[in-house]
Short mmCIF file of C-alpha atoms in Angstrom, two decimals:
data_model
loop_
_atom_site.label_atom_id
_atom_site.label_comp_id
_atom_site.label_asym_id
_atom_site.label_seq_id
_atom_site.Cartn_x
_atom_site.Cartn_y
_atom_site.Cartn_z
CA UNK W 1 -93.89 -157.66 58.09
CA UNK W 2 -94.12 -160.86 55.86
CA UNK W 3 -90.19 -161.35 55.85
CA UNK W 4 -90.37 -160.34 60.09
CA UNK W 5 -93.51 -163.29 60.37
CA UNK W 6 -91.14 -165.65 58.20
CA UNK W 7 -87.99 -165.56 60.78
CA UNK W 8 -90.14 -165.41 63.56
CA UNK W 9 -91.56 -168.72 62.80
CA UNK W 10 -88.43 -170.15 62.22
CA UNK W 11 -87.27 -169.20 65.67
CA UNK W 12 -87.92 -172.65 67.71
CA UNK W 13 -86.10 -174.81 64.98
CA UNK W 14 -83.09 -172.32 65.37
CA UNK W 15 -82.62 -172.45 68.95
CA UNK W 16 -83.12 -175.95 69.18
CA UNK W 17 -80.46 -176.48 66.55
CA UNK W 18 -78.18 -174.57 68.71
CA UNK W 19 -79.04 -175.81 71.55
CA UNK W 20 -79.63 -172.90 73.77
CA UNK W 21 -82.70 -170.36 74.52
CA UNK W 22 -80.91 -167.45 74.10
CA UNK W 23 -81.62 -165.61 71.09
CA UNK W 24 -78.54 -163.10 71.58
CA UNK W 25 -76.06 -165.96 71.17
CA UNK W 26 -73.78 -165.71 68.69
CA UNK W 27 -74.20 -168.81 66.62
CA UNK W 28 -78.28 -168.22 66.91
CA UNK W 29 -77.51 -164.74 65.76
CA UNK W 30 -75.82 -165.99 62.84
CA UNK W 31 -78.67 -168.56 62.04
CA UNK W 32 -81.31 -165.36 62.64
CA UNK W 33 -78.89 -163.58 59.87
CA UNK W 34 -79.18 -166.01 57.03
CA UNK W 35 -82.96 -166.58 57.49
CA UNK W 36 -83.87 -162.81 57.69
CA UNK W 37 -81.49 -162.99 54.54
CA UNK W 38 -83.04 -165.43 52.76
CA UNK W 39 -86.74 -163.86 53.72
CA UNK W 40 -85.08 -160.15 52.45
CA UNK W 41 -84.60 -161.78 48.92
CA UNK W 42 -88.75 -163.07 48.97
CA UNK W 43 -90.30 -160.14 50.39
CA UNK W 44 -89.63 -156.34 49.37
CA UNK W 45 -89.61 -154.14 52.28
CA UNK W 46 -92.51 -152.58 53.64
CA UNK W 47 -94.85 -155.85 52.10
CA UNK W 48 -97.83 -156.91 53.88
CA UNK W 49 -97.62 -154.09 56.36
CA UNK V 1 -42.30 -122.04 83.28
CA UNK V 2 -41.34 -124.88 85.64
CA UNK V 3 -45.25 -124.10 87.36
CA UNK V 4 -46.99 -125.46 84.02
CA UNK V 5 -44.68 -128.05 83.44
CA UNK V 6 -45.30 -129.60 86.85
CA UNK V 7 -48.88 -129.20 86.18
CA UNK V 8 -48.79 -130.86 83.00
CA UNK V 9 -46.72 -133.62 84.18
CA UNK V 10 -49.07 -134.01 86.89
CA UNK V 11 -51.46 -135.65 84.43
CA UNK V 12 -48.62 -138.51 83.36
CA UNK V 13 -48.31 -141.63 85.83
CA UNK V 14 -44.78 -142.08 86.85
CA UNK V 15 -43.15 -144.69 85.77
CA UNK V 16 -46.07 -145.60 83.22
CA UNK V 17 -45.23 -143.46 80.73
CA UNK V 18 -41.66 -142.73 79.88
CA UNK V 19 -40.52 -140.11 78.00
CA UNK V 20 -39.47 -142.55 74.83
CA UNK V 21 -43.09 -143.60 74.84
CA UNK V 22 -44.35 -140.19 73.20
CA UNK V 23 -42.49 -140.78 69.97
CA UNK V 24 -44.46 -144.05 69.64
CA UNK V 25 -47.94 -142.59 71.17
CA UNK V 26 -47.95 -140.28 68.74
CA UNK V 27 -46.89 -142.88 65.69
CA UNK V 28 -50.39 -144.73 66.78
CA UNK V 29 -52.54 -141.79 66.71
CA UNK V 30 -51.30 -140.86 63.60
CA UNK V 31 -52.37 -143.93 61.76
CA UNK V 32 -55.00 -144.15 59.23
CA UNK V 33 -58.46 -145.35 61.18
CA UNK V 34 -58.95 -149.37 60.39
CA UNK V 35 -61.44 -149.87 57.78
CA UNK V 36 -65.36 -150.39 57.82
CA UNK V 37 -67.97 -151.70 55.93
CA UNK V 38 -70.22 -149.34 54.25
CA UNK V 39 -72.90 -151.66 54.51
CA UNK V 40 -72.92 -152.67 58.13
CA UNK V 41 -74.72 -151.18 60.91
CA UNK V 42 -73.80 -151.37 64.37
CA UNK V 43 -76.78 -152.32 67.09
CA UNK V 44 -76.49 -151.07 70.64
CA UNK V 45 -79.82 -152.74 71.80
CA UNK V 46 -80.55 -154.37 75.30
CA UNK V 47 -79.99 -158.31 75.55
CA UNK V 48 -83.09 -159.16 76.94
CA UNK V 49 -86.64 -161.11 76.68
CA UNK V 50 -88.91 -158.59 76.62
CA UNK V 51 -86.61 -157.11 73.30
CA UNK V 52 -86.31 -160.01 71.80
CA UNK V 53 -89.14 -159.12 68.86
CA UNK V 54 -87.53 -156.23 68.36
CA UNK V 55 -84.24 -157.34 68.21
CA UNK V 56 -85.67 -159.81 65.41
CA UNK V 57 -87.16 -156.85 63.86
CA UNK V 58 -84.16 -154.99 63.73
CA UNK V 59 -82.43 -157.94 62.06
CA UNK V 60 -85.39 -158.59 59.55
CA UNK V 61 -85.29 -154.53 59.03
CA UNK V 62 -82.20 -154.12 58.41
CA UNK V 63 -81.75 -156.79 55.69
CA UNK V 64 -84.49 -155.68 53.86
CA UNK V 65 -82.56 -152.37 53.39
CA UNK V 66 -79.84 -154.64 52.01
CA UNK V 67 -77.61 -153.47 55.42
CA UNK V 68 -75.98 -156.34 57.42
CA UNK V 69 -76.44 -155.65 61.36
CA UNK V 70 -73.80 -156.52 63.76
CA UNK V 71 -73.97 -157.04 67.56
CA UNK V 72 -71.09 -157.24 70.16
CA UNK V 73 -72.08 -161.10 71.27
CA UNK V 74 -71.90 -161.46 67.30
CA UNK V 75 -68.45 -161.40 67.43
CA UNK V 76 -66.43 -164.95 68.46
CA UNK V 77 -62.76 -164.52 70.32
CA UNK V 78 -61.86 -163.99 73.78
CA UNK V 79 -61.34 -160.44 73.43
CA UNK V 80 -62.72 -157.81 75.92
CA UNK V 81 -65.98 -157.18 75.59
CA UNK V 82 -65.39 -152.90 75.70
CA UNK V 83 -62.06 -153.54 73.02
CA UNK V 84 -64.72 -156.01 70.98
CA UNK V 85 -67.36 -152.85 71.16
CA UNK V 86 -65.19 -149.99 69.88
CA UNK V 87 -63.92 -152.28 66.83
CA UNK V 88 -67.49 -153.11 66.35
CA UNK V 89 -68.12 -149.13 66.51
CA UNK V 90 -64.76 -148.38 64.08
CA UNK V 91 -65.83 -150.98 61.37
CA UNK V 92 -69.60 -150.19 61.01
CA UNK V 93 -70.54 -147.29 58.79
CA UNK V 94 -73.85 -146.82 60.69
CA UNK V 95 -75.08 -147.51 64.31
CA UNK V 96 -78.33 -148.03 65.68
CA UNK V 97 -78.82 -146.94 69.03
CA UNK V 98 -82.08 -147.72 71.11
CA UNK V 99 -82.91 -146.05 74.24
CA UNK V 100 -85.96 -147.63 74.97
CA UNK V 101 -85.23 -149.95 77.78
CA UNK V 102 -82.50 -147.50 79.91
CA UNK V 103 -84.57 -147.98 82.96
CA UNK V 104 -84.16 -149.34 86.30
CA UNK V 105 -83.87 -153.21 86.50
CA UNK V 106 -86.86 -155.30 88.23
CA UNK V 107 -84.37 -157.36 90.15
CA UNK V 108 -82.90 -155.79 93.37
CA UNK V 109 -80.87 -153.95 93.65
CA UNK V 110 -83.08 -151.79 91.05
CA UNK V 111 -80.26 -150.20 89.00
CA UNK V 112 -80.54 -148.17 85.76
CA UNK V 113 -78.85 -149.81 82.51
CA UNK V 114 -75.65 -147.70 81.54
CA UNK V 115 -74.42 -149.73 78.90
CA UNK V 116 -76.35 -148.53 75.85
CA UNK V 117 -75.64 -144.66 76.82
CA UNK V 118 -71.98 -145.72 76.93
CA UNK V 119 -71.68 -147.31 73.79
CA UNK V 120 -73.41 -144.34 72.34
CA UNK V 121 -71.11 -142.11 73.92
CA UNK V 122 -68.43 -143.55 72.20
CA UNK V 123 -70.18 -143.74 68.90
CA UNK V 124 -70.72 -140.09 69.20
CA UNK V 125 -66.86 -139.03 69.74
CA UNK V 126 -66.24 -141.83 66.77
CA UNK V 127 -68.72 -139.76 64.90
CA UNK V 128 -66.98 -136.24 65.70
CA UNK V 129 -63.63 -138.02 65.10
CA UNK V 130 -64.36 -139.47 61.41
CA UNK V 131 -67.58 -137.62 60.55
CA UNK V 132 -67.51 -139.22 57.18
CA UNK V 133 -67.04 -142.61 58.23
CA UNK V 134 -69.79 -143.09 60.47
CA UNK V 135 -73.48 -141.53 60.82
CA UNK V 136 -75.47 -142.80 64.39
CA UNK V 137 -79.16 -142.76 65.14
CA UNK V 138 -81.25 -142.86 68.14
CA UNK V 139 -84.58 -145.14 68.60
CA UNK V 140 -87.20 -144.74 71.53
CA UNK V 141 -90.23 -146.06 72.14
CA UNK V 142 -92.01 -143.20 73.47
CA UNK V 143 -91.48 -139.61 72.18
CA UNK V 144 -90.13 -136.83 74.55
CA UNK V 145 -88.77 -139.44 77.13
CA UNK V 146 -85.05 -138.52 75.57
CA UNK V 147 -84.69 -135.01 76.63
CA UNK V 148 -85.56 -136.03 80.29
CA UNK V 149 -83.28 -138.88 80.09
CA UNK V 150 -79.72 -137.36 78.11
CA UNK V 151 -81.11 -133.43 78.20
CA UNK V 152 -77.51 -133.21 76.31
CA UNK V 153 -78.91 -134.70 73.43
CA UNK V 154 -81.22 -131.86 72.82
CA UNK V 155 -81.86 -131.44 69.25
CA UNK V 156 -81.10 -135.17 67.98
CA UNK V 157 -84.49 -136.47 66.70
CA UNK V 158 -85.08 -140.02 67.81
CA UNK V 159 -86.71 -142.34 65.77
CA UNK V 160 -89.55 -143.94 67.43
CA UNK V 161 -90.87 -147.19 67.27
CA UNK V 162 -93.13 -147.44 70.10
CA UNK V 163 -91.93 -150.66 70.88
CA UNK V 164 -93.65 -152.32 68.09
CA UNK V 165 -92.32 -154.52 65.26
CA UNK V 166 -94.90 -152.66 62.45
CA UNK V 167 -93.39 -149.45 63.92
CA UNK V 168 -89.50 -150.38 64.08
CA UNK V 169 -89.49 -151.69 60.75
CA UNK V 170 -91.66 -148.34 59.67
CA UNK V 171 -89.13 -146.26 61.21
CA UNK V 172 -86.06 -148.41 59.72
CA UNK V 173 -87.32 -147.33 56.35
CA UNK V 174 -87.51 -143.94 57.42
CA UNK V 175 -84.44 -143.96 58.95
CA UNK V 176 -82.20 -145.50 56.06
CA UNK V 177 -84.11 -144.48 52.86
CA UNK V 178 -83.20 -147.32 50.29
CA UNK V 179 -83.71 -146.81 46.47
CA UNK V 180 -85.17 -150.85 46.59
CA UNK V 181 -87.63 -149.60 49.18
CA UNK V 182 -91.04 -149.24 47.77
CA UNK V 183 -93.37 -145.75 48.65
CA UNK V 184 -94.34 -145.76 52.33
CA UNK V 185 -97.48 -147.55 52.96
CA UNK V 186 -99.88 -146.41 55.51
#
């Protein structure tokens, strides 16, 4: 839940960056990949539930 | 028997499909299936608002079980969406497939969403093709609701999240039990 709370608050900046609302797009999906990445390698799964 | 060969020609378009095609039909369907990545997992999820914290979920989820999760708008190039689908299927070793939102859409005219059961449909024959290549699971928000909607599917357990993020990502551990994942917390 940490690592979900971490993306999710990330979510503005990442749209804005790509310049569209729509989370499905390919280049946001791509952003949403390397943050839920990075968040993966701070929190072990299951943490904070 | 002249009767069973005109029946069995009956399922060939003329002029379509020549006679020297066969030879190279069956070349094709002999070859080896392209490969995957054991690591990747295929989600057939609606594109909508009202998913979109589950969809993050999934994404958050799915990383955590050191997976990588791929979607069809994931994929850049021109190609056809269906053709851009099945090679998504064929080079995933998993596939996620969530039910929850097969209902009928608020905007008229109210139709029922048909692309999810499709793409499962074709994960499934994937599946009986290459069992060894590829495993699929279902997720629903609400138990029971899958035998009234795909009665077929009687006997496939679906994983349900109840269309929350603490109960996707629950279930995602379930689902793919990871030897990083820590003891189930309640």
């Amino acid at each position: 839940m940490a690592s979900y709370r971490l993306v999710q608050g990330e979510v503005e900046s990442v749209l804005r960056g790509a310049g569209t609302r729509n989370l499905y797009a390919a280049s946001v999906f791509k952003e949403l990949c390397y943050l839920a990445l990075k968040a993966a390698r701070l929190h072990a799964p299951g943490e904070d539930d | 028997m002249p009767f069973l060969r005109k029946r069995a020609n009956a399922w060939i378009p003329r002029g379509r499909l020549t006679r020297a095609a066969w030879p190279r039909l069956r070349r094709l369907s002999q070859l080896p299936p392209p490969p995957f990545n054991p690591k990747a997992i295929f989600l057939n999820i609606p594109y909508d608002r009202d998913f979109e914290s589950l969809y993050l979920a999934y994404i958050v989820g799915i990383y955590q079980l050191d997976l990588v999760p791929c979607i069809a708008s994931g994929i850049p190039g021109g190609e056809r969406r269906l053709d851009r689908i099945i090679s998504l299927i064929q080079g995933c070793r998993y596939s996620i497939h969530d039910l929850s939102r097969v209902e009928l859409s608020a905007t008229p005219p109210a139709t029922p969403r048909f692309n999810m059961p499709l793409e499962l449909g074709l994960t499934i024959t994937w599946a009986k093709l290459h069992p060894s290549r590829h495993t699929w699971f279902l997720w629903e928000s609400e138990p029971r609701r899958l035998q009234k909607s795909i009665s077929d599917l009687d006997g496939t357990d679906p994983y349900i999240h109840s269309g929350t993020v603490a109960g996707l990502l629950t279930e995602l551990r379930n689902a793919f039990v990871s030897k990083h994942a820590p003891p189930w917390k309640r």
